[in-house]
Amino acid sequence: MFDSLTQKLSQAMKALRGQSKLTEANLEAVLREVRMALLEADVHVSVARTFLQRVKEKALGAEVMQGLNPTQAFIDIVHRELVEIMGGQAPEHPIAFAAKPPTVVMMVGLQGAGKTTTCGKLAVFLKKLGRSPLLVPADVYRPAAIEQLHVVAKDAGVPSFRTEEKDPVAICAAALAEARLKGWDTVILDTAGRLHLDETLMEELARIKTATSPDEIFFVADAMTGQDAVRSATAFHEKLGITGVVLTKTDGDTRGGAAFSIKQATGQPLKFVGEGEKLEDFQRFHPDRMAQRILG
Ligand code: GDP
């Protein structure tokens, strides 16, 4: 993700070499190239526009130039604005743990986005933090999905909830009761997905939300679907009030633009990225580290 953006940005900045200061005139050519690089990375037009406006304003502000040559000053500004657009400084904890356990994390998203896999990845991540997660299969429409979650839980070395119950809301409520009883401190709900946005599903998810009062609702988005992922995130947010996004499949041939748009579109941060099919291929998303990587 972003390799080509890195290359293009570094190319764009060459235009500033040998300049003694940043001016409207020499910025114009650079910003035009940065804009093209962003659009090619599948960054949404409006996000690119906001970004460039902010970079331009800051770059023309004389006080930032002190002690830095124009290229360094420009890179510094781009870095800060990249961090900002990707959500600012990451909070100390990516999950708002409940004061009184169990913490409930509800995973939502379209079918195939990587929800079930991400439940396992999150469980491994939480175990490393010393937590005891319980995975809960709430996708009753696809028996294979339930079995898949049990397998993922086994691989992750965490328990999964088993029940004869067939109603997803009742399953989640029963799982919470069991977690309280057995001392599992984080309950991860793997909800059903559909191939497309679907009102019936949204209603069901809203009922699960009401019944379980989740501390976090993570929208799992497939990076390969680009701006569609951002649109779906917005729709889920309107209905459910998501609290964060997990972007999966960033190891694939994706241009990564969704990572830029999610915060602006939903107001909610990108919290984690999936970087492969294995349970370890998972990381917190840090806007500052990503900005650093993008700038090479
Ligand atoms: P769900 O329908 O949302 O529960 O999606 P799944 O968890 O079943 O994932 C769908 C497919 O995407 C599976 O083949 C996963 O192995 C794959 N997958 C999930 N996350 C990633 C990722 O970060 N990278 C890659 N390459 N594949 C992933």
CSV table of N, CA and C in Angstrom, one decimal, residues 26-180:
chain,number,residue,atom,x,y,z
A,26,ASN,N,6.3,28.7,-7.1
A,26,ASN,CA,7.0,27.3,-7.1
A,26,ASN,C,6.1,26.3,-6.5
A,27,LEU,N,5.2,26.7,-5.6
A,27,LEU,CA,4.3,25.7,-5.0
A,27,LEU,C,3.3,25.1,-6.0
A,28,GLU,N,2.9,25.9,-6.9
A,28,GLU,CA,1.8,25.5,-7.8
A,28,GLU,C,2.2,24.2,-8.5
A,29,ALA,N,3.4,24.2,-9.1
A,29,ALA,CA,3.7,23.0,-9.8
A,29,ALA,C,3.8,21.7,-8.9
A,30,VAL,N,4.4,21.9,-7.7
A,30,VAL,CA,4.5,20.8,-6.8
A,30,VAL,C,3.2,20.3,-6.3
A,31,LEU,N,2.3,21.3,-6.0
A,31,LEU,CA,1.0,20.9,-5.5
A,31,LEU,C,0.2,20.1,-6.6
A,32,ARG,N,0.4,20.6,-7.8
A,32,ARG,CA,-0.3,19.9,-8.9
A,32,ARG,C,0.1,18.4,-9.0
A,33,GLU,N,1.4,18.2,-8.8
A,33,GLU,CA,1.9,16.8,-8.9
A,33,GLU,C,1.5,16.0,-7.7
A,34,VAL,N,1.5,16.7,-6.5
A,34,VAL,CA,1.0,16.0,-5.3
A,34,VAL,C,-0.4,15.6,-5.5
A,35,ARG,N,-1.2,16.5,-6.0
A,35,ARG,CA,-2.6,16.2,-6.3
A,35,ARG,C,-2.8,15.0,-7.2
A,36,MET,N,-2.0,14.9,-8.2
A,36,MET,CA,-2.1,13.8,-9.1
A,36,MET,C,-1.7,12.5,-8.4
A,37,ALA,N,-0.6,12.6,-7.6
A,37,ALA,CA,-0.2,11.4,-6.9
A,37,ALA,C,-1.3,10.9,-5.9
A,38,LEU,N,-2.0,11.8,-5.3
A,38,LEU,CA,-3.0,11.4,-4.3
A,38,LEU,C,-4.2,10.8,-5.1
A,39,LEU,N,-4.6,11.4,-6.2
A,39,LEU,CA,-5.7,10.8,-6.9
A,39,LEU,C,-5.4,9.5,-7.5
A,40,GLU,N,-4.1,9.3,-7.9
A,40,GLU,CA,-3.7,8.0,-8.4
A,40,GLU,C,-3.7,7.0,-7.3
A,41,ALA,N,-3.5,7.4,-6.1
A,41,ALA,CA,-3.6,6.5,-4.9
A,41,ALA,C,-5.0,6.3,-4.4
A,42,ASP,N,-6.0,6.7,-5.2
A,42,ASP,CA,-7.4,6.5,-5.0
A,42,ASP,C,-7.9,7.4,-3.8
A,43,VAL,N,-7.2,8.5,-3.5
A,43,VAL,CA,-7.7,9.4,-2.5
A,43,VAL,C,-8.9,10.2,-3.1
A,44,HIS,N,-9.9,10.3,-2.3
A,44,HIS,CA,-11.1,11.0,-2.8
A,44,HIS,C,-10.8,12.4,-3.2
A,45,VAL,N,-11.4,12.9,-4.3
A,45,VAL,CA,-11.2,14.2,-4.8
A,45,VAL,C,-11.3,15.3,-3.7
A,46,SER,N,-12.4,15.2,-2.9
A,46,SER,CA,-12.6,16.3,-1.9
A,46,SER,C,-11.6,16.2,-0.8
A,47,VAL,N,-11.2,15.0,-0.5
A,47,VAL,CA,-10.2,14.8,0.6
A,47,VAL,C,-8.8,15.4,0.1
A,48,ALA,N,-8.5,15.1,-1.2
A,48,ALA,CA,-7.3,15.7,-1.8
A,48,ALA,C,-7.3,17.2,-1.8
A,49,ARG,N,-8.5,17.7,-2.1
A,49,ARG,CA,-8.6,19.2,-2.2
A,49,ARG,C,-8.4,19.8,-0.8
A,50,THR,N,-9.1,19.3,0.2
A,50,THR,CA,-8.9,19.8,1.5
A,50,THR,C,-7.4,19.8,1.9
A,51,PHE,N,-6.8,18.6,1.7
A,51,PHE,CA,-5.4,18.4,2.0
A,51,PHE,C,-4.5,19.4,1.4
A,52,LEU,N,-4.7,19.6,0.1
A,52,LEU,CA,-3.8,20.6,-0.6
A,52,LEU,C,-4.0,22.0,-0.2
A,53,GLN,N,-5.3,22.4,0.1
A,53,GLN,CA,-5.5,23.7,0.6
A,53,GLN,C,-4.8,24.0,1.9
A,54,ARG,N,-4.8,23.0,2.8
A,54,ARG,CA,-4.2,23.1,4.1
A,54,ARG,C,-2.6,23.2,3.9
A,55,VAL,N,-2.1,22.3,3.0
A,55,VAL,CA,-0.7,22.3,2.8
A,55,VAL,C,-0.2,23.7,2.2
A,56,LYS,N,-1.0,24.2,1.3
A,56,LYS,CA,-0.7,25.4,0.6
A,56,LYS,C,-0.7,26.6,1.7
A,57,GLU,N,-1.7,26.7,2.4
A,57,GLU,CA,-1.8,27.7,3.5
A,57,GLU,C,-0.6,27.7,4.4
A,58,LYS,N,-0.3,26.5,4.9
A,58,LYS,CA,0.8,26.4,5.8
A,58,LYS,C,2.1,26.8,5.1
A,59,ALA,N,2.3,26.3,3.9
A,59,ALA,CA,3.6,26.5,3.2
A,59,ALA,C,3.8,28.0,2.9
A,60,LEU,N,2.7,28.7,2.7
A,60,LEU,CA,2.9,30.1,2.4
A,60,LEU,C,3.1,30.9,3.7
A,61,GLY,N,2.9,30.3,4.8
A,61,GLY,CA,3.1,31.0,6.1
A,61,GLY,C,4.6,31.1,6.4
A,62,ALA,N,5.1,32.2,6.4
A,62,ALA,CA,6.6,32.4,6.4
A,62,ALA,C,7.3,31.8,7.7
A,63,GLU,N,6.6,31.8,8.8
A,63,GLU,CA,7.3,31.5,10.1
A,63,GLU,C,7.8,30.0,10.1
A,64,VAL,N,7.1,29.1,9.3
A,64,VAL,CA,7.6,27.7,9.4
A,64,VAL,C,8.9,27.5,8.7
A,65,MET,N,9.3,28.4,7.9
A,65,MET,CA,10.5,28.2,7.1
A,65,MET,C,11.8,28.3,7.9
A,66,GLN,N,11.8,28.9,9.0
A,66,GLN,CA,13.1,29.2,9.7
A,66,GLN,C,13.9,27.9,9.9
A,67,GLY,N,15.1,28.0,9.5
A,67,GLY,CA,16.1,26.9,9.8
A,67,GLY,C,15.9,25.7,8.8
A,68,LEU,N,14.9,25.7,8.0
A,68,LEU,CA,14.7,24.6,7.1
A,68,LEU,C,14.8,25.1,5.7
A,69,ASN,N,15.3,24.3,4.8
A,69,ASN,CA,15.3,24.7,3.4
A,69,ASN,C,13.9,24.4,2.9
A,70,PRO,N,13.5,24.9,1.7
A,70,PRO,CA,12.1,24.8,1.3
A,70,PRO,C,11.7,23.4,1.1
A,71,THR,N,12.5,22.5,0.7
A,71,THR,CA,12.1,21.1,0.5
A,71,THR,C,11.8,20.5,1.9
A,72,GLN,N,12.7,20.7,2.8
A,72,GLN,CA,12.5,20.2,4.2
A,72,GLN,C,11.2,20.7,4.8
A,73,ALA,N,11.1,22.0,4.6
A,73,ALA,CA,9.9,22.7,5.2
A,73,ALA,C,8.6,22.1,4.6
A,74,PHE,N,8.6,21.9,3.3
A,74,PHE,CA,7.5,21.4,2.6
A,74,PHE,C,7.2,20.0,3.1
A,75,ILE,N,8.2,19.1,3.2
A,75,ILE,CA,8.0,17.8,3.7
A,75,ILE,C,7.4,17.7,5.1
A,76,ASP,N,7.9,18.7,5.9
A,76,ASP,CA,7.4,18.8,7.3
A,76,ASP,C,6.0,19.1,7.3
A,77,ILE,N,5.6,20.0,6.5
A,77,ILE,CA,4.1,20.4,6.4
A,77,ILE,C,3.3,19.3,5.9
A,78,VAL,N,3.8,18.6,4.8
A,78,VAL,CA,3.0,17.5,4.2
A,78,VAL,C,2.9,16.4,5.3
A,79,HIS,N,3.9,16.1,6.0
A,79,HIS,CA,3.9,15.1,7.1
A,79,HIS,C,2.8,15.4,8.1
A,80,ARG,N,2.8,16.7,8.6
A,80,ARG,CA,1.8,17.0,9.6
A,80,ARG,C,0.4,17.0,9.1
A,81,GLU,N,0.2,17.4,7.8
A,81,GLU,CA,-1.1,17.3,7.3
A,81,GLU,C,-1.6,15.9,6.9
A,82,LEU,N,-0.6,15.0,6.6
A,82,LEU,CA,-1.0,13.6,6.4
A,82,LEU,C,-1.5,13.0,7.7
A,83,VAL,N,-0.7,13.3,8.7
A,83,VAL,CA,-1.1,12.8,10.1
A,83,VAL,C,-2.6,13.3,10.4
A,84,GLU,N,-2.8,14.5,10.2
A,84,GLU,CA,-4.1,15.1,10.5
A,84,GLU,C,-5.2,14.5,9.7
A,85,ILE,N,-5.0,14.3,8.4
A,85,ILE,CA,-6.1,13.8,7.5
A,85,ILE,C,-6.4,12.3,7.9
A,86,MET,N,-5.3,11.6,8.3
A,86,MET,CA,-5.5,10.2,8.7
A,86,MET,C,-6.0,10.0,10.1
A,87,GLY,N,-6.3,11.1,10.8
A,87,GLY,CA,-7.0,11.0,12.1
A,87,GLY,C,-6.2,11.6,13.3
A,88,GLY,N,-5.1,12.2,13.0
A,88,GLY,CA,-4.3,12.8,14.1
A,88,GLY,C,-3.6,11.8,14.9
A,89,GLN,N,-3.2,12.2,16.1
A,89,GLN,CA,-2.4,11.3,17.0
A,89,GLN,C,-3.3,10.2,17.4
A,90,ALA,N,-2.8,8.9,17.3
A,90,ALA,CA,-3.5,7.8,17.8
A,90,ALA,C,-3.7,7.8,19.3
A,91,PRO,N,-4.8,7.4,19.8
A,91,PRO,CA,-5.0,7.4,21.3
A,91,PRO,C,-4.1,6.3,21.9
A,92,GLU,N,-3.8,6.4,23.2
A,92,GLU,CA,-3.0,5.4,23.8
A,92,GLU,C,-3.5,4.0,23.7
A,93,HIS,N,-4.8,3.8,23.9
A,93,HIS,CA,-5.4,2.5,23.7
A,93,HIS,C,-6.4,2.5,22.5
A,94,PRO,N,-6.2,1.5,21.6
A,94,PRO,CA,-7.1,1.5,20.5
A,94,PRO,C,-8.5,1.1,20.8
A,95,ILE,N,-8.7,0.5,22.0
A,95,ILE,CA,-10.0,0.1,22.4
A,95,ILE,C,-10.4,0.7,23.7
A,96,ALA,N,-11.7,1.2,23.7
A,96,ALA,CA,-12.1,1.9,25.0
A,96,ALA,C,-12.6,0.8,25.9
A,97,PHE,N,-11.8,0.2,26.8
A,97,PHE,CA,-12.2,-0.8,27.6
A,97,PHE,C,-13.2,-0.3,28.7
A,98,ALA,N,-14.2,-1.2,28.9
A,98,ALA,CA,-15.2,-0.8,29.9
A,98,ALA,C,-14.6,-0.8,31.3
A,99,ALA,N,-15.1,0.1,32.1
A,99,ALA,CA,-14.6,0.1,33.5
A,99,ALA,C,-15.0,-1.2,34.2
A,100,LYS,N,-16.2,-1.6,33.9
A,100,LYS,CA,-16.7,-2.9,34.5
A,100,LYS,C,-16.8,-3.9,33.3
A,101,PRO,N,-16.0,-5.0,33.4
A,101,PRO,CA,-16.0,-5.9,32.3
A,101,PRO,C,-17.3,-6.7,32.3
A,102,PRO,N,-17.7,-7.3,31.2
A,102,PRO,CA,-16.9,-7.4,29.9
A,102,PRO,C,-17.0,-6.2,29.0
A,103,THR,N,-15.9,-5.9,28.3
A,103,THR,CA,-15.9,-4.9,27.2
A,103,THR,C,-16.5,-5.6,26.0
A,104,VAL,N,-17.5,-4.9,25.4
A,104,VAL,CA,-18.1,-5.5,24.2
A,104,VAL,C,-17.6,-4.8,22.9
A,105,VAL,N,-17.1,-5.6,22.0
A,105,VAL,CA,-16.6,-5.1,20.7
A,105,VAL,C,-17.5,-5.8,19.6
A,106,MET,N,-18.2,-5.0,18.9
A,106,MET,CA,-19.1,-5.5,17.9
A,106,MET,C,-18.4,-5.3,16.5
A,107,MET,N,-18.3,-6.3,15.8
A,107,MET,CA,-17.7,-6.2,14.4
A,107,MET,C,-18.8,-6.2,13.4
A,108,VAL,N,-18.8,-5.2,12.5
A,108,VAL,CA,-19.8,-5.2,11.5
A,108,VAL,C,-19.1,-4.9,10.1
A,109,GLY,N,-19.8,-5.3,9.1
A,109,GLY,CA,-19.2,-5.0,7.7
A,109,GLY,C,-19.9,-5.9,6.7
A,110,LEU,N,-19.5,-5.7,5.5
A,110,LEU,CA,-20.1,-6.5,4.4
A,110,LEU,C,-19.4,-7.9,4.4
A,111,GLN,N,-20.2,-8.8,3.8
A,111,GLN,CA,-19.7,-10.2,3.7
A,111,GLN,C,-18.3,-10.2,2.9
A,112,GLY,N,-17.4,-11.0,3.4
A,112,GLY,CA,-16.1,-11.1,2.7
A,112,GLY,C,-15.1,-10.0,3.0
A,113,ALA,N,-15.5,-9.0,3.8
A,113,ALA,CA,-14.6,-7.9,4.1
A,113,ALA,C,-13.4,-8.4,5.0
A,114,GLY,N,-13.7,-9.5,5.8
A,114,GLY,CA,-12.6,-10.0,6.7
A,114,GLY,C,-13.0,-9.9,8.1
A,115,LYS,N,-14.3,-9.9,8.4
A,115,LYS,CA,-14.8,-9.8,9.8
A,115,LYS,C,-14.3,-10.9,10.7
A,116,THR,N,-14.6,-12.1,10.2
A,116,THR,CA,-14.3,-13.3,11.0
A,116,THR,C,-12.8,-13.4,11.3
A,117,THR,N,-12.0,-13.2,10.2
A,117,THR,CA,-10.6,-13.3,10.3
A,117,THR,C,-10.1,-12.2,11.3
A,118,THR,N,-10.7,-11.0,11.2
A,118,THR,CA,-10.3,-9.9,12.1
A,118,THR,C,-10.7,-10.2,13.5
A,119,CYS,N,-11.8,-10.9,13.8
A,119,CYS,CA,-12.1,-11.3,15.2
A,119,CYS,C,-11.0,-12.1,15.8
A,120,GLY,N,-10.4,-13.0,15.0
A,120,GLY,CA,-9.3,-13.8,15.5
A,120,GLY,C,-8.1,-13.0,15.7
A,121,LYS,N,-7.8,-12.1,14.8
A,121,LYS,CA,-6.6,-11.2,14.9
A,121,LYS,C,-6.8,-10.3,16.1
A,122,LEU,N,-7.9,-9.8,16.3
A,122,LEU,CA,-8.2,-8.9,17.5
A,122,LEU,C,-8.0,-9.7,18.8
A,123,ALA,N,-8.5,-10.9,18.7
A,123,ALA,CA,-8.3,-11.8,19.9
A,123,ALA,C,-6.8,-12.0,20.3
A,124,VAL,N,-6.0,-12.3,19.3
A,124,VAL,CA,-4.6,-12.5,19.5
A,124,VAL,C,-4.0,-11.2,20.0
A,125,PHE,N,-4.4,-10.1,19.4
A,125,PHE,CA,-3.9,-8.7,19.9
A,125,PHE,C,-4.2,-8.5,21.3
A,126,LEU,N,-5.5,-8.8,21.7
A,126,LEU,CA,-6.0,-8.6,23.1
A,126,LEU,C,-5.3,-9.5,24.1
A,127,LYS,N,-5.0,-10.8,23.6
A,127,LYS,CA,-4.4,-11.7,24.5
A,127,LYS,C,-3.0,-11.2,24.9
A,128,LYS,N,-2.3,-10.6,23.9
A,128,LYS,CA,-1.0,-10.0,24.2
A,128,LYS,C,-1.1,-8.8,25.2
A,129,LEU,N,-2.2,-8.2,25.3
A,129,LEU,CA,-2.4,-7.1,26.3
A,129,LEU,C,-2.8,-7.7,27.6
A,130,GLY,N,-2.9,-9.0,27.7
A,130,GLY,CA,-3.3,-9.7,28.9
A,130,GLY,C,-4.8,-9.8,29.1
A,131,ARG,N,-5.5,-9.6,28.1
A,131,ARG,CA,-7.0,-9.7,28.2
A,131,ARG,C,-7.4,-11.2,27.9
A,132,SER,N,-8.7,-11.5,28.3
A,132,SER,CA,-9.2,-12.8,28.0
A,132,SER,C,-10.5,-12.7,27.1
A,133,PRO,N,-10.3,-12.7,25.8
A,133,PRO,CA,-11.4,-12.5,24.9
A,133,PRO,C,-12.3,-13.8,24.7
A,134,LEU,N,-13.6,-13.5,24.4
A,134,LEU,CA,-14.5,-14.6,24.0
A,134,LEU,C,-15.0,-14.2,22.7
A,135,LEU,N,-15.0,-15.1,21.7
A,135,LEU,CA,-15.5,-14.9,20.4
A,135,LEU,C,-16.9,-15.4,20.3
A,136,VAL,N,-17.8,-14.6,19.7
A,136,VAL,CA,-19.2,-14.9,19.6
A,136,VAL,C,-19.7,-15.0,18.1
A,137,PRO,N,-20.1,-16.1,17.6
A,137,PRO,CA,-20.6,-16.2,16.3
A,137,PRO,C,-22.0,-15.8,16.2
A,138,ALA,N,-22.3,-14.6,15.6
A,138,ALA,CA,-23.7,-14.2,15.5
A,138,ALA,C,-24.2,-14.1,14.1
A,139,ASP,N,-23.5,-14.8,13.2
A,139,ASP,CA,-23.9,-14.9,11.8
A,139,ASP,C,-24.7,-16.2,11.6
A,140,VAL,N,-26.0,-16.1,11.9
A,140,VAL,CA,-26.8,-17.4,11.9
A,140,VAL,C,-27.2,-17.8,10.5
A,141,TYR,N,-27.0,-17.0,9.5
A,141,TYR,CA,-27.5,-17.3,8.2
A,141,TYR,C,-26.5,-18.2,7.4
A,142,ARG,N,-25.3,-18.2,7.8
A,142,ARG,CA,-24.3,-19.0,7.1
A,142,ARG,C,-23.7,-20.0,8.2
A,143,PRO,N,-24.2,-21.2,8.2
A,143,PRO,CA,-23.6,-22.2,9.2
A,143,PRO,C,-22.1,-22.2,9.1
A,144,ALA,N,-21.6,-22.1,7.8
A,144,ALA,CA,-20.1,-22.2,7.6
A,144,ALA,C,-19.4,-21.0,8.3
A,145,ALA,N,-20.1,-19.9,8.5
A,145,ALA,CA,-19.5,-18.7,9.1
A,145,ALA,C,-19.3,-19.0,10.6
A,146,ILE,N,-20.3,-19.7,11.2
A,146,ILE,CA,-20.2,-20.1,12.6
A,146,ILE,C,-19.0,-21.0,12.8
A,147,GLU,N,-19.0,-22.0,12.0
A,147,GLU,CA,-17.9,-23.0,12.1
A,147,GLU,C,-16.5,-22.3,11.9
A,148,GLN,N,-16.5,-21.4,10.9
A,148,GLN,CA,-15.2,-20.7,10.6
A,148,GLN,C,-14.8,-19.9,11.9
A,149,LEU,N,-15.7,-19.3,12.6
A,149,LEU,CA,-15.3,-18.6,13.8
A,149,LEU,C,-14.7,-19.5,14.9
A,150,HIS,N,-15.4,-20.7,15.0
A,150,HIS,CA,-14.9,-21.6,16.0
A,150,HIS,C,-13.4,-22.0,15.7
A,151,VAL,N,-13.2,-22.2,14.4
A,151,VAL,CA,-11.8,-22.6,13.9
A,151,VAL,C,-10.8,-21.5,14.2
A,152,VAL,N,-11.2,-20.2,13.9
A,152,VAL,CA,-10.4,-19.1,14.1
A,152,VAL,C,-10.1,-18.9,15.6
A,153,ALA,N,-11.1,-19.1,16.4
A,153,ALA,CA,-10.9,-19.0,17.9
A,153,ALA,C,-9.9,-20.1,18.4
A,154,LYS,N,-10.0,-21.3,17.8
A,154,LYS,CA,-9.1,-22.3,18.2
A,154,LYS,C,-7.6,-21.9,17.8
A,155,ASP,N,-7.5,-21.4,16.6
A,155,ASP,CA,-6.2,-21.0,16.1
A,155,ASP,C,-5.6,-19.9,17.0
A,156,ALA,N,-6.5,-19.0,17.4
A,156,ALA,CA,-6.1,-17.8,18.2
A,156,ALA,C,-5.9,-18.3,19.7
A,157,GLY,N,-6.3,-19.5,20.0
A,157,GLY,CA,-6.2,-19.9,21.4
A,157,GLY,C,-7.1,-19.2,22.4
A,158,VAL,N,-8.3,-18.9,21.9
A,158,VAL,CA,-9.3,-18.3,22.8
A,158,VAL,C,-10.6,-19.1,22.7
A,159,PRO,N,-11.5,-19.0,23.7
A,159,PRO,CA,-12.8,-19.7,23.6
A,159,PRO,C,-13.7,-19.0,22.6
A,160,SER,N,-14.7,-19.8,22.1
A,160,SER,CA,-15.8,-19.2,21.3
A,160,SER,C,-17.1,-19.7,21.9
A,161,PHE,N,-18.1,-18.9,21.8
A,161,PHE,CA,-19.3,-19.2,22.4
A,161,PHE,C,-20.2,-20.2,21.6
A,162,ARG,N,-20.6,-21.3,22.3
A,162,ARG,CA,-21.5,-22.3,21.6
A,162,ARG,C,-22.8,-22.3,22.3
A,163,THR,N,-23.8,-22.4,21.4
A,163,THR,CA,-25.2,-22.4,21.9
A,163,THR,C,-26.1,-23.0,20.9
A,164,GLU,N,-27.3,-23.5,21.4
A,164,GLU,CA,-28.3,-24.0,20.4
A,164,GLU,C,-29.2,-22.8,19.9
A,165,GLU,N,-29.1,-21.7,20.5
A,165,GLU,CA,-29.9,-20.5,20.2
A,165,GLU,C,-29.7,-20.2,18.7
A,166,LYS,N,-30.8,-19.7,18.1
A,166,LYS,CA,-30.8,-19.4,16.7
A,166,LYS,C,-30.9,-17.9,16.4
A,167,ASP,N,-31.3,-17.2,17.4
A,167,ASP,CA,-31.6,-15.7,17.1
A,167,ASP,C,-30.3,-14.9,17.5
A,168,PRO,N,-29.8,-14.1,16.5
A,168,PRO,CA,-28.5,-13.5,16.8
A,168,PRO,C,-28.5,-12.5,18.0
A,169,VAL,N,-29.6,-11.9,18.3
A,169,VAL,CA,-29.7,-11.0,19.4
A,169,VAL,C,-29.6,-11.8,20.7
A,170,ALA,N,-30.4,-12.9,20.7
A,170,ALA,CA,-30.3,-13.8,21.9
A,170,ALA,C,-29.0,-14.4,22.1
A,171,ILE,N,-28.3,-14.8,21.0
A,171,ILE,CA,-27.0,-15.4,21.1
A,171,ILE,C,-26.0,-14.4,21.8
A,172,CYS,N,-26.0,-13.1,21.3
A,172,CYS,CA,-25.1,-12.1,21.9
A,172,CYS,C,-25.4,-11.9,23.3
A,173,ALA,N,-26.7,-11.8,23.7
A,173,ALA,CA,-27.0,-11.5,25.1
A,173,ALA,C,-26.6,-12.7,26.0
A,174,ALA,N,-26.8,-13.9,25.5
A,174,ALA,CA,-26.4,-15.1,26.3
A,174,ALA,C,-24.9,-15.2,26.4
A,175,ALA,N,-24.2,-14.8,25.4
A,175,ALA,CA,-22.7,-14.8,25.4
A,175,ALA,C,-22.2,-13.8,26.5
A,176,LEU,N,-22.8,-12.7,26.6
A,176,LEU,CA,-22.5,-11.7,27.5
A,176,LEU,C,-22.6,-12.2,29.0
A,177,ALA,N,-23.8,-12.9,29.1
A,177,ALA,CA,-24.1,-13.5,30.5
A,177,ALA,C,-23.0,-14.5,30.8
A,178,GLU,N,-22.6,-15.3,29.8
A,178,GLU,CA,-21.6,-16.3,30.1
A,178,GLU,C,-20.2,-15.7,30.4
A,179,ALA,N,-19.9,-14.6,29.7
A,179,ALA,CA,-18.6,-13.9,29.9
A,179,ALA,C,-18.6,-13.4,31.3
A,180,ARG,N,-19.7,-12.8,31.8
A,180,ARG,CA,-19.7,-12.3,33.2
A,180,ARG,C,-19.5,-13.5,34.1
